[in-house]
PDB file of C-alpha atoms in Angstrom:
ATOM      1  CA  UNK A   1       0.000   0.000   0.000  1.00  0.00           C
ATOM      2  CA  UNK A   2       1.398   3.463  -0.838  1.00  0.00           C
ATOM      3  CA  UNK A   3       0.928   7.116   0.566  1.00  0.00           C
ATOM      4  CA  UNK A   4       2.123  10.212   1.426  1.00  0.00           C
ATOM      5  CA  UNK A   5       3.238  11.835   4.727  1.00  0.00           C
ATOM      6  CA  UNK A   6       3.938  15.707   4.847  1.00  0.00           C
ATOM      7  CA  UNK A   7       6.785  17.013   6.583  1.00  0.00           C
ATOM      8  CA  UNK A   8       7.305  19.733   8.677  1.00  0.00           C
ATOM      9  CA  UNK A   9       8.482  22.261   5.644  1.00  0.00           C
ATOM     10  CA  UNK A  10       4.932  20.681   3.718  1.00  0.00           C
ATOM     11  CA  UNK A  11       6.610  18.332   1.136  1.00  0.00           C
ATOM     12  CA  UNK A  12       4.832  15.295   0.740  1.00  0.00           C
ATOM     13  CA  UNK A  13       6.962  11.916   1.093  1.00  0.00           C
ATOM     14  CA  UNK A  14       5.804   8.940  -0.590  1.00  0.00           C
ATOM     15  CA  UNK A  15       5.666   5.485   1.612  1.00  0.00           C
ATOM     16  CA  UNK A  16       5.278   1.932   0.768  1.00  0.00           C
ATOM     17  CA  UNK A  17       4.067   0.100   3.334  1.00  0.00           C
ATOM     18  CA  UNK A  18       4.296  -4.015   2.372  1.00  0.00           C
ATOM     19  CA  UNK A  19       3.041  -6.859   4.605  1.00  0.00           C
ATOM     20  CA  UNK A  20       2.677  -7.381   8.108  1.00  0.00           C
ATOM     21  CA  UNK A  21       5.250  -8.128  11.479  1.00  0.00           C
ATOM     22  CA  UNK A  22       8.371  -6.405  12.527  1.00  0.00           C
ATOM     23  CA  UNK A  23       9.403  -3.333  10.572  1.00  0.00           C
ATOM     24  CA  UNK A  24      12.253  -2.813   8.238  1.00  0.00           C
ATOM     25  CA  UNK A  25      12.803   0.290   6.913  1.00  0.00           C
ATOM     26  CA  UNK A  26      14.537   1.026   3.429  1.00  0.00           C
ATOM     27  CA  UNK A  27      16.435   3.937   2.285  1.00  0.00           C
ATOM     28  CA  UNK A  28      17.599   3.825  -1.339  1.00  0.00           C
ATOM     29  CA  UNK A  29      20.673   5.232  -3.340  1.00  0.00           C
ATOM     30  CA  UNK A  30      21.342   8.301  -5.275  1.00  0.00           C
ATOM     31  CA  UNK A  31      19.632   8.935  -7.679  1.00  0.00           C
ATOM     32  CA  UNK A  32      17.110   5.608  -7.428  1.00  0.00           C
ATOM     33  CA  UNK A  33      13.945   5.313  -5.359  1.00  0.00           C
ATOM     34  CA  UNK A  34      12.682   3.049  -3.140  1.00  0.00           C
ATOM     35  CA  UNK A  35      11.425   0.276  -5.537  1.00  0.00           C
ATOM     36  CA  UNK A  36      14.935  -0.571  -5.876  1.00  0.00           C
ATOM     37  CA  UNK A  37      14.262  -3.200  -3.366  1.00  0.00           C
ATOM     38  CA  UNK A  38      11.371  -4.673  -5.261  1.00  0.00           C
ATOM     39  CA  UNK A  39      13.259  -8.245  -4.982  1.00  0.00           C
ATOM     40  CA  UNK A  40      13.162  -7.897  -1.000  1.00  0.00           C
ATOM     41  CA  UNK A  41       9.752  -6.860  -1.000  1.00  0.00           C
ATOM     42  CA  UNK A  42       8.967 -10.154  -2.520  1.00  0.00           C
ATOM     43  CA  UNK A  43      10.454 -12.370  -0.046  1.00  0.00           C
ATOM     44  CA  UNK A  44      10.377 -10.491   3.577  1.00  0.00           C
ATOM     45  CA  UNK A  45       6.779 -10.459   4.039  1.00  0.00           C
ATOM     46  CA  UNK A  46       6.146 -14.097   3.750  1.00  0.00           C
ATOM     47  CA  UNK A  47       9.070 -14.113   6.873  1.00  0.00           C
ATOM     48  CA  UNK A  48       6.746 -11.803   8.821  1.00  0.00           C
ATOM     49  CA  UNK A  49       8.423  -8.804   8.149  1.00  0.00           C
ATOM     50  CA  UNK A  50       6.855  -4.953   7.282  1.00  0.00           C
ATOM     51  CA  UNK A  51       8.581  -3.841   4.464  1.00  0.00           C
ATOM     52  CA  UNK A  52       8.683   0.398   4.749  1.00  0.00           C
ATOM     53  CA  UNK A  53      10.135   2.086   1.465  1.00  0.00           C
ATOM     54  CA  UNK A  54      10.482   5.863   1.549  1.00  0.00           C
ATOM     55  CA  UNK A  55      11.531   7.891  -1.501  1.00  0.00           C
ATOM     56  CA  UNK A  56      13.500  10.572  -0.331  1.00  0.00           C
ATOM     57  CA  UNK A  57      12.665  14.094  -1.645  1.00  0.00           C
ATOM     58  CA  UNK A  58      13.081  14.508  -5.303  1.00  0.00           C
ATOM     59  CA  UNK A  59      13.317  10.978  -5.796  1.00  0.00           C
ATOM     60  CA  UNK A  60      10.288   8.814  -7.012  1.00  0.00           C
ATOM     61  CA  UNK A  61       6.874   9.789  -6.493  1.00  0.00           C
ATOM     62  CA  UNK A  62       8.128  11.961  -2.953  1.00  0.00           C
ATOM     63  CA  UNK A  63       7.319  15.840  -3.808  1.00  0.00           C
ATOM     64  CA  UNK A  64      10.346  17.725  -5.312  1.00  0.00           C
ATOM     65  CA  UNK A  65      11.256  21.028  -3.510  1.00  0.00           C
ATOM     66  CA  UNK A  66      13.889  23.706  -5.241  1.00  0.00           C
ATOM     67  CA  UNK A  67      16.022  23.553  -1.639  1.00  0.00           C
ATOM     68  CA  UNK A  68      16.592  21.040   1.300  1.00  0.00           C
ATOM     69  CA  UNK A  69      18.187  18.148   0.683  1.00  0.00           C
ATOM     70  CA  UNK A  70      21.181  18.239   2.945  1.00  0.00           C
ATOM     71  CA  UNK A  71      21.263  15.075   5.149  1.00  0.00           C
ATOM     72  CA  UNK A  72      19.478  16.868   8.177  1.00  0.00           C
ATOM     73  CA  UNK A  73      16.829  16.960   6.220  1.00  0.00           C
ATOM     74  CA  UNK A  74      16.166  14.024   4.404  1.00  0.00           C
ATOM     75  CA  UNK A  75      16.626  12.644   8.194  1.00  0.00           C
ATOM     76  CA  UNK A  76      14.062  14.733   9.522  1.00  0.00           C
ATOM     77  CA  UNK A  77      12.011  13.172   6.801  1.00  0.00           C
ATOM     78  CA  UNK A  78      12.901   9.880   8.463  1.00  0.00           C
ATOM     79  CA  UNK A  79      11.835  10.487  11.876  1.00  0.00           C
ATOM     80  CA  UNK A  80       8.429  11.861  10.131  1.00  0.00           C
ATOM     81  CA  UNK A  81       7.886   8.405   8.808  1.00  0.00           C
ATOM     82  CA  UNK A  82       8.605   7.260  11.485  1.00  0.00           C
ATOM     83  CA  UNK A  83       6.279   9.659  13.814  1.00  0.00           C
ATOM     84  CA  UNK A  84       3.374   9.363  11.701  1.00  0.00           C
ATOM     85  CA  UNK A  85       3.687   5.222  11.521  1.00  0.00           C
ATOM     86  CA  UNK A  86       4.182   4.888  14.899  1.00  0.00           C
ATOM     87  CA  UNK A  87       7.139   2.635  14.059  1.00  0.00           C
ATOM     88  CA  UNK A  88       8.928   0.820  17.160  1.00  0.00           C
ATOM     89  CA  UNK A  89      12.083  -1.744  16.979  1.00  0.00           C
ATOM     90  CA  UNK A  90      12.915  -1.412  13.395  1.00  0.00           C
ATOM     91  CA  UNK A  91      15.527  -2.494  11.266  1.00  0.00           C
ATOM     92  CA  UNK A  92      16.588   0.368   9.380  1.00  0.00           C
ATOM     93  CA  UNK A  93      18.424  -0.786   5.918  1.00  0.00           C
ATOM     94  CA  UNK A  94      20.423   2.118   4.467  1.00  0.00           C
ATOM     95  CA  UNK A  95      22.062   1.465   0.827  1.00  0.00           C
ATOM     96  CA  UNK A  96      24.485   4.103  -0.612  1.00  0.00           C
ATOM     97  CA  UNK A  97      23.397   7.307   0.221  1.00  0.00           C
ATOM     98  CA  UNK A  98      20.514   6.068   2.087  1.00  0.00           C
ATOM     99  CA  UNK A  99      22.899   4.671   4.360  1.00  0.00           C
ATOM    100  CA  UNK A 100      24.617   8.032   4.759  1.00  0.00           C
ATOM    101  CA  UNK A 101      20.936   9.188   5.591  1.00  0.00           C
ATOM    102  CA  UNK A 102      20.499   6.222   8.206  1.00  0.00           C
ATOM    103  CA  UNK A 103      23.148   7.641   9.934  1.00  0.00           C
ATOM    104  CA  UNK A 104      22.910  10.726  10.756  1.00  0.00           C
ATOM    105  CA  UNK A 105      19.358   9.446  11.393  1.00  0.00           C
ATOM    106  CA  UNK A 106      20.807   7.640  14.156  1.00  0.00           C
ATOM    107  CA  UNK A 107      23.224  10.228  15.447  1.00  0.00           C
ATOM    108  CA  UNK A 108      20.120  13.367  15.115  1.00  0.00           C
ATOM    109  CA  UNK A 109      17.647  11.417  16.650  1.00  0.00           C
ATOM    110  CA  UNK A 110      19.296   9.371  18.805  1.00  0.00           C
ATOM    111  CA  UNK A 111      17.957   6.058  16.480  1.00  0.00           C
ATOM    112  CA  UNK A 112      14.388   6.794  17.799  1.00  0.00           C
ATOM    113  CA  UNK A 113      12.458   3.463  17.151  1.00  0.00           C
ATOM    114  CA  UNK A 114      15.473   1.551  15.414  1.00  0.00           C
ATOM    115  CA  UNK A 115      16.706  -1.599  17.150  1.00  0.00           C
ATOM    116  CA  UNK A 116      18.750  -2.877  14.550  1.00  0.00           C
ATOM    117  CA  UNK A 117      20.986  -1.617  11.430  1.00  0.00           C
ATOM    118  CA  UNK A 118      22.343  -2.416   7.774  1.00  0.00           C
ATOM    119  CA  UNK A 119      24.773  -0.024   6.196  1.00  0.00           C
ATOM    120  CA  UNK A 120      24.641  -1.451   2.404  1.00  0.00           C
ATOM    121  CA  UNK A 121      27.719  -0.617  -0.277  1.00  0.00           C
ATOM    122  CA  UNK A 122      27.120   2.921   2.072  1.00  0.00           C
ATOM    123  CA  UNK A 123      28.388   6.605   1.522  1.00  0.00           C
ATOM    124  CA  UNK A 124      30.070   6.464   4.698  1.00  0.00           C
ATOM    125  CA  UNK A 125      31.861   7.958   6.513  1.00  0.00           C
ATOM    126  CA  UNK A 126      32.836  10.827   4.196  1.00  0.00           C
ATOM    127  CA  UNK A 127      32.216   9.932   0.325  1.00  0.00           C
ATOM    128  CA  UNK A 128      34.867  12.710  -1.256  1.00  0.00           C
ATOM    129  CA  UNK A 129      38.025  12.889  -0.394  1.00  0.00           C
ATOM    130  CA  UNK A 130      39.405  15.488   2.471  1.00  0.00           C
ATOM    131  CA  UNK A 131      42.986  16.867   3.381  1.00  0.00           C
ATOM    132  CA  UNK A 132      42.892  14.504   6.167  1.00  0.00           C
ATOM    133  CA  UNK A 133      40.897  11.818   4.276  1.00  0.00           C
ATOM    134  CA  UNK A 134      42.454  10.360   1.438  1.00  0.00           C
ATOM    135  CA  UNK A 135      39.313   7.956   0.209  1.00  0.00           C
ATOM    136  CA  UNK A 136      37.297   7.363  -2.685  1.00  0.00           C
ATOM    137  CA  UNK A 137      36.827  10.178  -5.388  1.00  0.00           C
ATOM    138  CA  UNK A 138      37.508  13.823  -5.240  1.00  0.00           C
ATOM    139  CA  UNK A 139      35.053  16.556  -5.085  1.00  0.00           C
ATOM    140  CA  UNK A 140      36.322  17.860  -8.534  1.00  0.00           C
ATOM    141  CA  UNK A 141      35.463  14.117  -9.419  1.00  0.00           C
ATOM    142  CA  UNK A 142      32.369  14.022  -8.555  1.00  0.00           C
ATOM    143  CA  UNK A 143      31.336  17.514  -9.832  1.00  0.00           C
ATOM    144  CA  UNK A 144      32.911  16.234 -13.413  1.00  0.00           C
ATOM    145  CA  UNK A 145      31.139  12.933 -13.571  1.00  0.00           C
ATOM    146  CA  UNK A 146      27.843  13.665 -11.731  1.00  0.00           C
ATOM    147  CA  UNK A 147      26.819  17.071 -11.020  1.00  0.00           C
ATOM    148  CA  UNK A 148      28.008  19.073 -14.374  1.00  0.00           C
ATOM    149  CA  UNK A 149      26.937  15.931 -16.890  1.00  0.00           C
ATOM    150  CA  UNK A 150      22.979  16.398 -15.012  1.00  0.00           C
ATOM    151  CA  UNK A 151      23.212  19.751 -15.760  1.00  0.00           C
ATOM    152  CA  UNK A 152      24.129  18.668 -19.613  1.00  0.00           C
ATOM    153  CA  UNK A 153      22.381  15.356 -20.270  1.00  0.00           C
ATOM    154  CA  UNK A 154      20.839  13.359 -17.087  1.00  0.00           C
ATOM    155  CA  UNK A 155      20.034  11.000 -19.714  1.00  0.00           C
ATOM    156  CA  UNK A 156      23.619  10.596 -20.511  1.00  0.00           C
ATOM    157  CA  UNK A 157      24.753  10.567 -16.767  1.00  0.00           C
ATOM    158  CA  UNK A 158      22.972   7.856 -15.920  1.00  0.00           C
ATOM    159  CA  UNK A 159      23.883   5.703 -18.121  1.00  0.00           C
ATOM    160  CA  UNK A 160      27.459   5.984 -17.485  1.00  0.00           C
ATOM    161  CA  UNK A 161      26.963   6.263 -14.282  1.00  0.00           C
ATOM    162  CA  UNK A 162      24.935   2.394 -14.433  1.00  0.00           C
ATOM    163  CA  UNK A 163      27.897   0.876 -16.206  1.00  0.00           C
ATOM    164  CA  UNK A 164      29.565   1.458 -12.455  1.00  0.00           C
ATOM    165  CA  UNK A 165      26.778  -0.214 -10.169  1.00  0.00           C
ATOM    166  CA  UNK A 166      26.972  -3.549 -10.940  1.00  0.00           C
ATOM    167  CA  UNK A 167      30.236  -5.924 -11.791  1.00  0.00           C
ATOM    168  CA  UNK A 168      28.145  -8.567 -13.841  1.00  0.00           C
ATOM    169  CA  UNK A 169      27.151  -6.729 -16.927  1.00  0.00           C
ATOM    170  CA  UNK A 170      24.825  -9.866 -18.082  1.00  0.00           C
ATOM    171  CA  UNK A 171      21.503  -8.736 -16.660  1.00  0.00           C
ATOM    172  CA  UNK A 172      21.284  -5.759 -19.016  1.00  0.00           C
ATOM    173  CA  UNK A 173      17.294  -6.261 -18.560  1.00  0.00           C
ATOM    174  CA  UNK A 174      17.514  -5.589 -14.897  1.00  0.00           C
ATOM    175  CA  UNK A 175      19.742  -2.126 -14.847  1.00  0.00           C
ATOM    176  CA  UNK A 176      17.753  -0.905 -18.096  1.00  0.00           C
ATOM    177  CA  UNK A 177      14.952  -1.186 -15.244  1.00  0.00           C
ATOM    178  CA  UNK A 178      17.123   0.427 -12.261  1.00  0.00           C
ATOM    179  CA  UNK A 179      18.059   3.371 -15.061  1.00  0.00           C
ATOM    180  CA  UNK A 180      13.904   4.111 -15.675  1.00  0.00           C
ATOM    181  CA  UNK A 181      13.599   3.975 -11.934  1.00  0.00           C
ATOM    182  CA  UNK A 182      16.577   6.765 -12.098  1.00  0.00           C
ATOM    183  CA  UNK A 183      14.823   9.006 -14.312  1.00  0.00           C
ATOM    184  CA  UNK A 184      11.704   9.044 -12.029  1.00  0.00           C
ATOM    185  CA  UNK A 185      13.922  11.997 -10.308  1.00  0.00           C
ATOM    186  CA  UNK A 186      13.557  15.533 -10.757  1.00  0.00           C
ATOM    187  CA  UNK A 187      16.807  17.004 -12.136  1.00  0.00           C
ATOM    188  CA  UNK A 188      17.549  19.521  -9.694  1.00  0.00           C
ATOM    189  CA  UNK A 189      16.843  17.011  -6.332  1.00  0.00           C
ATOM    190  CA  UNK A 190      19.147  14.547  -8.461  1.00  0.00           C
ATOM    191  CA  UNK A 191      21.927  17.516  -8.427  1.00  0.00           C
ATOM    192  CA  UNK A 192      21.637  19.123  -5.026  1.00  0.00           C
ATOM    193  CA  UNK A 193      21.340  15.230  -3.486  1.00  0.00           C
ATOM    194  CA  UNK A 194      24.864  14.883  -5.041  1.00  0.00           C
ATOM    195  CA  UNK A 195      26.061  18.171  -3.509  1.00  0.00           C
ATOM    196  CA  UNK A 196      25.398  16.840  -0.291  1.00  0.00           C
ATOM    197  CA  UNK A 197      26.804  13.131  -0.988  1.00  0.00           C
ATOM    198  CA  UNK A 198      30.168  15.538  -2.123  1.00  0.00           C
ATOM    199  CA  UNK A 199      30.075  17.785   0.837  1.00  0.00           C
ATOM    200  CA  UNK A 200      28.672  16.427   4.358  1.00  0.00           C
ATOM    201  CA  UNK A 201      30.707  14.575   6.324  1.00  0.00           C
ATOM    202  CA  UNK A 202      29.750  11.765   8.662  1.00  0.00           C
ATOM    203  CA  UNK A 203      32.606  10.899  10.612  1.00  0.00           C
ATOM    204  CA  UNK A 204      31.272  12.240  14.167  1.00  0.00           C
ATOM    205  CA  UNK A 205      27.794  10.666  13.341  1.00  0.00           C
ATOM    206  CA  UNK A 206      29.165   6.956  13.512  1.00  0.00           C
ATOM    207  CA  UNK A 207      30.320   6.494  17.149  1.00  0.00           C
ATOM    208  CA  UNK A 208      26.839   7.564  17.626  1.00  0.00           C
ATOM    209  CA  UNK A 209      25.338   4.203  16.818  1.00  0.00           C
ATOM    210  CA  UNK A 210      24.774   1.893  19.169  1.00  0.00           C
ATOM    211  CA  UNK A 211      22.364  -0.866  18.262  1.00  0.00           C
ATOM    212  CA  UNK A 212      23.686  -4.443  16.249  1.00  0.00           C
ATOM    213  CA  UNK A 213      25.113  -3.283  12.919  1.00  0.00           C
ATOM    214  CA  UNK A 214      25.898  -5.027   9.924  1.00  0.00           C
ATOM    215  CA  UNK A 215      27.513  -3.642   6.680  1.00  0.00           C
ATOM    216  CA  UNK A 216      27.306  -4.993   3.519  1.00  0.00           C
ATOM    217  CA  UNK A 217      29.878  -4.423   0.746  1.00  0.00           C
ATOM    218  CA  UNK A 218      30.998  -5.178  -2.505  1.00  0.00           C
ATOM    219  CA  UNK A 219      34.675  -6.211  -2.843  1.00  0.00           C
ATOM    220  CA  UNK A 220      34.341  -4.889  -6.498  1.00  0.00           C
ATOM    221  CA  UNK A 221      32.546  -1.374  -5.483  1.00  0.00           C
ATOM    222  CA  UNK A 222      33.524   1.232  -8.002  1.00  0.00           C
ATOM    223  CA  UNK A 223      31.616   3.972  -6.553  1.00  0.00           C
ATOM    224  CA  UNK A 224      31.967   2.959  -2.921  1.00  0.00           C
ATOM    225  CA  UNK A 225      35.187   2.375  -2.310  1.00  0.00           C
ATOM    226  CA  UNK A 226      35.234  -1.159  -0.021  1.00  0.00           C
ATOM    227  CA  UNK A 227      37.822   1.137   2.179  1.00  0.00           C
ATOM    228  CA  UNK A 228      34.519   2.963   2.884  1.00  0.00           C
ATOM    229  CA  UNK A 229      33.247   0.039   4.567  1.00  0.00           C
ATOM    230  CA  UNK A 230      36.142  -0.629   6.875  1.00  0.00           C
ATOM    231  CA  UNK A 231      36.414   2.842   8.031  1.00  0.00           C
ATOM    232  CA  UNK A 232      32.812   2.778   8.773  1.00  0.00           C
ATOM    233  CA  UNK A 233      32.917  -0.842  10.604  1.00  0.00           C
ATOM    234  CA  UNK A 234      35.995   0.720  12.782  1.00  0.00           C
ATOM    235  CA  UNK A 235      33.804   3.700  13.932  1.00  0.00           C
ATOM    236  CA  UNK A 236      30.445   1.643  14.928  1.00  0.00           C
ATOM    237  CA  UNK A 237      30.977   0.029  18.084  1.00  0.00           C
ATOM    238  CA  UNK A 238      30.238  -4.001  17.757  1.00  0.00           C
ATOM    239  CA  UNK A 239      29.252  -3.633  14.118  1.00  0.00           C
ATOM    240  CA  UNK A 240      30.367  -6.144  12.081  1.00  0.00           C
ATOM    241  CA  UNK A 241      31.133  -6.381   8.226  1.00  0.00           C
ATOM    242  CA  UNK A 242      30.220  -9.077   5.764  1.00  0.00           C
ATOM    243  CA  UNK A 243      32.139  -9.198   2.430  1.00  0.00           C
ATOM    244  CA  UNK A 244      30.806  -9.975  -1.157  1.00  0.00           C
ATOM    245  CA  UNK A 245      33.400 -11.001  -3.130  1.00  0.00           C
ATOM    246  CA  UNK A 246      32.225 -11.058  -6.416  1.00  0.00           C
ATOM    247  CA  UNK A 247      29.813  -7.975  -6.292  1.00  0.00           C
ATOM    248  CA  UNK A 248      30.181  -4.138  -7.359  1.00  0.00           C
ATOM    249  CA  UNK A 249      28.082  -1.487  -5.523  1.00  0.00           C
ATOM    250  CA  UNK A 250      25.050  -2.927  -5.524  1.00  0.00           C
ATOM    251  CA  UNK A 251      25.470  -6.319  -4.539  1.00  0.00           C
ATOM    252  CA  UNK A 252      21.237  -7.030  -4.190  1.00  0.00           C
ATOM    253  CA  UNK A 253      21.390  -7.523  -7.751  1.00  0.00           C
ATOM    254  CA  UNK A 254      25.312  -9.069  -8.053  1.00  0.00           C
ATOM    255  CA  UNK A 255      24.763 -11.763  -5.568  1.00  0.00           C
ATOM    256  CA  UNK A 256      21.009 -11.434  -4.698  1.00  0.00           C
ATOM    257  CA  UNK A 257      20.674 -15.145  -3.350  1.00  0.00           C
ATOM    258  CA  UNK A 258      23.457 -14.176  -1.161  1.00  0.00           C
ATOM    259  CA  UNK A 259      22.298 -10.378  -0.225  1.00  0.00           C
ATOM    260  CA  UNK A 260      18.715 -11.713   0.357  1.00  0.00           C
ATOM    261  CA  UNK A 261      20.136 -14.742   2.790  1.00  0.00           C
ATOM    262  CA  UNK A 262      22.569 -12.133   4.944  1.00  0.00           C
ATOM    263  CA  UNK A 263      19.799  -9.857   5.326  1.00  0.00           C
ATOM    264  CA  UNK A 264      17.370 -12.445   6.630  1.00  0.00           C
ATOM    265  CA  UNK A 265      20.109 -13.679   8.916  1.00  0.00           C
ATOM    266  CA  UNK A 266      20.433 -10.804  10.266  1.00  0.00           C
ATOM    267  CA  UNK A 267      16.755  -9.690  10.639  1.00  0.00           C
ATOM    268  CA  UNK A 268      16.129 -13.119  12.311  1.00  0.00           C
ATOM    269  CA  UNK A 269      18.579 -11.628  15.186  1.00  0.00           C
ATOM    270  CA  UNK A 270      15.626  -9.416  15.934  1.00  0.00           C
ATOM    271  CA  UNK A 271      13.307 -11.951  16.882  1.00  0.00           C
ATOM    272  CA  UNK A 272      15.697 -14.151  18.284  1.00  0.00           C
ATOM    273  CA  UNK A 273      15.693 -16.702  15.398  1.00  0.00           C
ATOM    274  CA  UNK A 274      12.329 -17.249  15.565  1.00  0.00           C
ATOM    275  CA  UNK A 275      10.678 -15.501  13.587  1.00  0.00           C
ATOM    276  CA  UNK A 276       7.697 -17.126  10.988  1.00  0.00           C
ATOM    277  CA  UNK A 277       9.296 -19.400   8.561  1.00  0.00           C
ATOM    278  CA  UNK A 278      13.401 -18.974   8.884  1.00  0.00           C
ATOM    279  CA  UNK A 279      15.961 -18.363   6.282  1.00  0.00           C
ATOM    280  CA  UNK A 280      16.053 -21.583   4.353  1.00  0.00           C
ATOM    281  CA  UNK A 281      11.911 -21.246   3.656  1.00  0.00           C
ATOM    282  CA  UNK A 282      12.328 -19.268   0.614  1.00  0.00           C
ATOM    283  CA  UNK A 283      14.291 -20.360  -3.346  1.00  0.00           C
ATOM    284  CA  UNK A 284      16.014 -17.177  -2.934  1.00  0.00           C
TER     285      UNK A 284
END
């Protein structure tokens, strides 16, 4: 079922709200939307889980608003959700940028009705390079390859920038999909997301985090470096990191029978490994 929640500053956020049981929460990359996670959808409700997919502003069907879309904000439009769903021990999956999102959602709001976490191939804890961070691509990177080429041809920039998201370039069917779900963005909320994925900095938000933790990364990540992953495993207390070897960024669609199995794993954690019908129920 799908609607919208209005924020404090009157944008409207579009919610899916899938199935029944404990709550997981999904926040999706730059510049995608939440139906990026259709193949989860599919399977964690017949586990007796609530699958929650937000598309952030200017992404999807949200509303698209000239300003606001520093992380603050898009957080605030977390805790919203959140507030208006009456949402309490959630797991709170964050991939890419959503991740960045998830935590300074933890770190603003002091994780208000998360129990549990998943940091997925995430833009954490700084995603452009620093004087005293050496990670990862440079601002004048990203404004060459991202911001400048939306300005010019979003078209264009998304296609280029798909040929980086996966490393198995067989399912051409399935990232021709991910790239229509890209265009579903308004220009300028695909642009100023991207200034904030090239300017905010996250490194004080991580030691903020203290529920269980998992991050998920792709040893092949072009666009995440898997460095990312370690430095952001490091700063999370009792976090713990769980490798896919033969995936690029978005390892869901790499190694989905592998992605989809780690995630219920994990979410079974929540119920203490009882929960409905178990891991091995499903032909993942």
């Amino acid at each position: 079922m799908g609607r919208y929640i209005q924020v404090e500053d009157h944008v409207k956020i579009y919610v899916e709200d899938i199935g029944e049981g404990i709550p997981v929460i999904f926040l999706h990359g730059w510049p995608a939307n939440s139906q990026m996670f259709e193949y989860q959808y599919s399977i964690l409700p017949k586990e007796g889980y609530r699958c929650i997919g937000m598309d952030f502003r200017g992404f999807g069907k949200s509303d698209a608003p000239w300003e606001s879309y520093s992380f603050d904000r898009m957080a605030d439009d977390l805790k919203a959700v959140i507030d208006e769903l009456q949402i309490e021990n959630a797991a709170l999956i964050g991939f890419s940028m959503g991740g960045a999102v998830a935590t300074r959602y933890m770190a603003r709001h002091q994780g208000k009705g998360i129990s549990h976490l998943a940091l997925m191939g995430s833009a954490t804890p700084v995603f452009t390079q620093r004087p005293d961070f050496e990670y990862n691509m440079t601002k004048e990177d990203l404004n060459a390859q991202l911001i400048i080429p939306t300005y010019e041809d979003r078209p264009k920039m998304l296609s280029q920038f798909g040929l980086k998201f996966t490393h198995h370039k067989s399912r051409a069917a399935l990232m021709v999909w991910l790239e229509l779900l890209c265009f579903q963005a308004s220009n300028h909320g695909t642009i100023k997301a991207a200034e904030s994925l090239r300017d905010e900095d996250l490194r004080a938000d991580l030691p903020h985090i203290n529920v269980p933790t998992v991050i998920f990364q792709g040893q092949k990540d072009k666009i995440c470096d898997p460095k990312l992953a370690e430095l952001t495993q490091q700063s999370i207390p009792n976090s713990r990191l769980v490798a896919f070897e033969d995936s690029g960024h978005a390892m869901m669609f790499d190694e989905q029978e592998k992605f989809n199995s780690e995630l219920l794993l994990f979410l079974n954690q929540m119920s203490g490994g009882n929960n409905n019908s178990g891991v091995a129920s499903h032909n993942l």
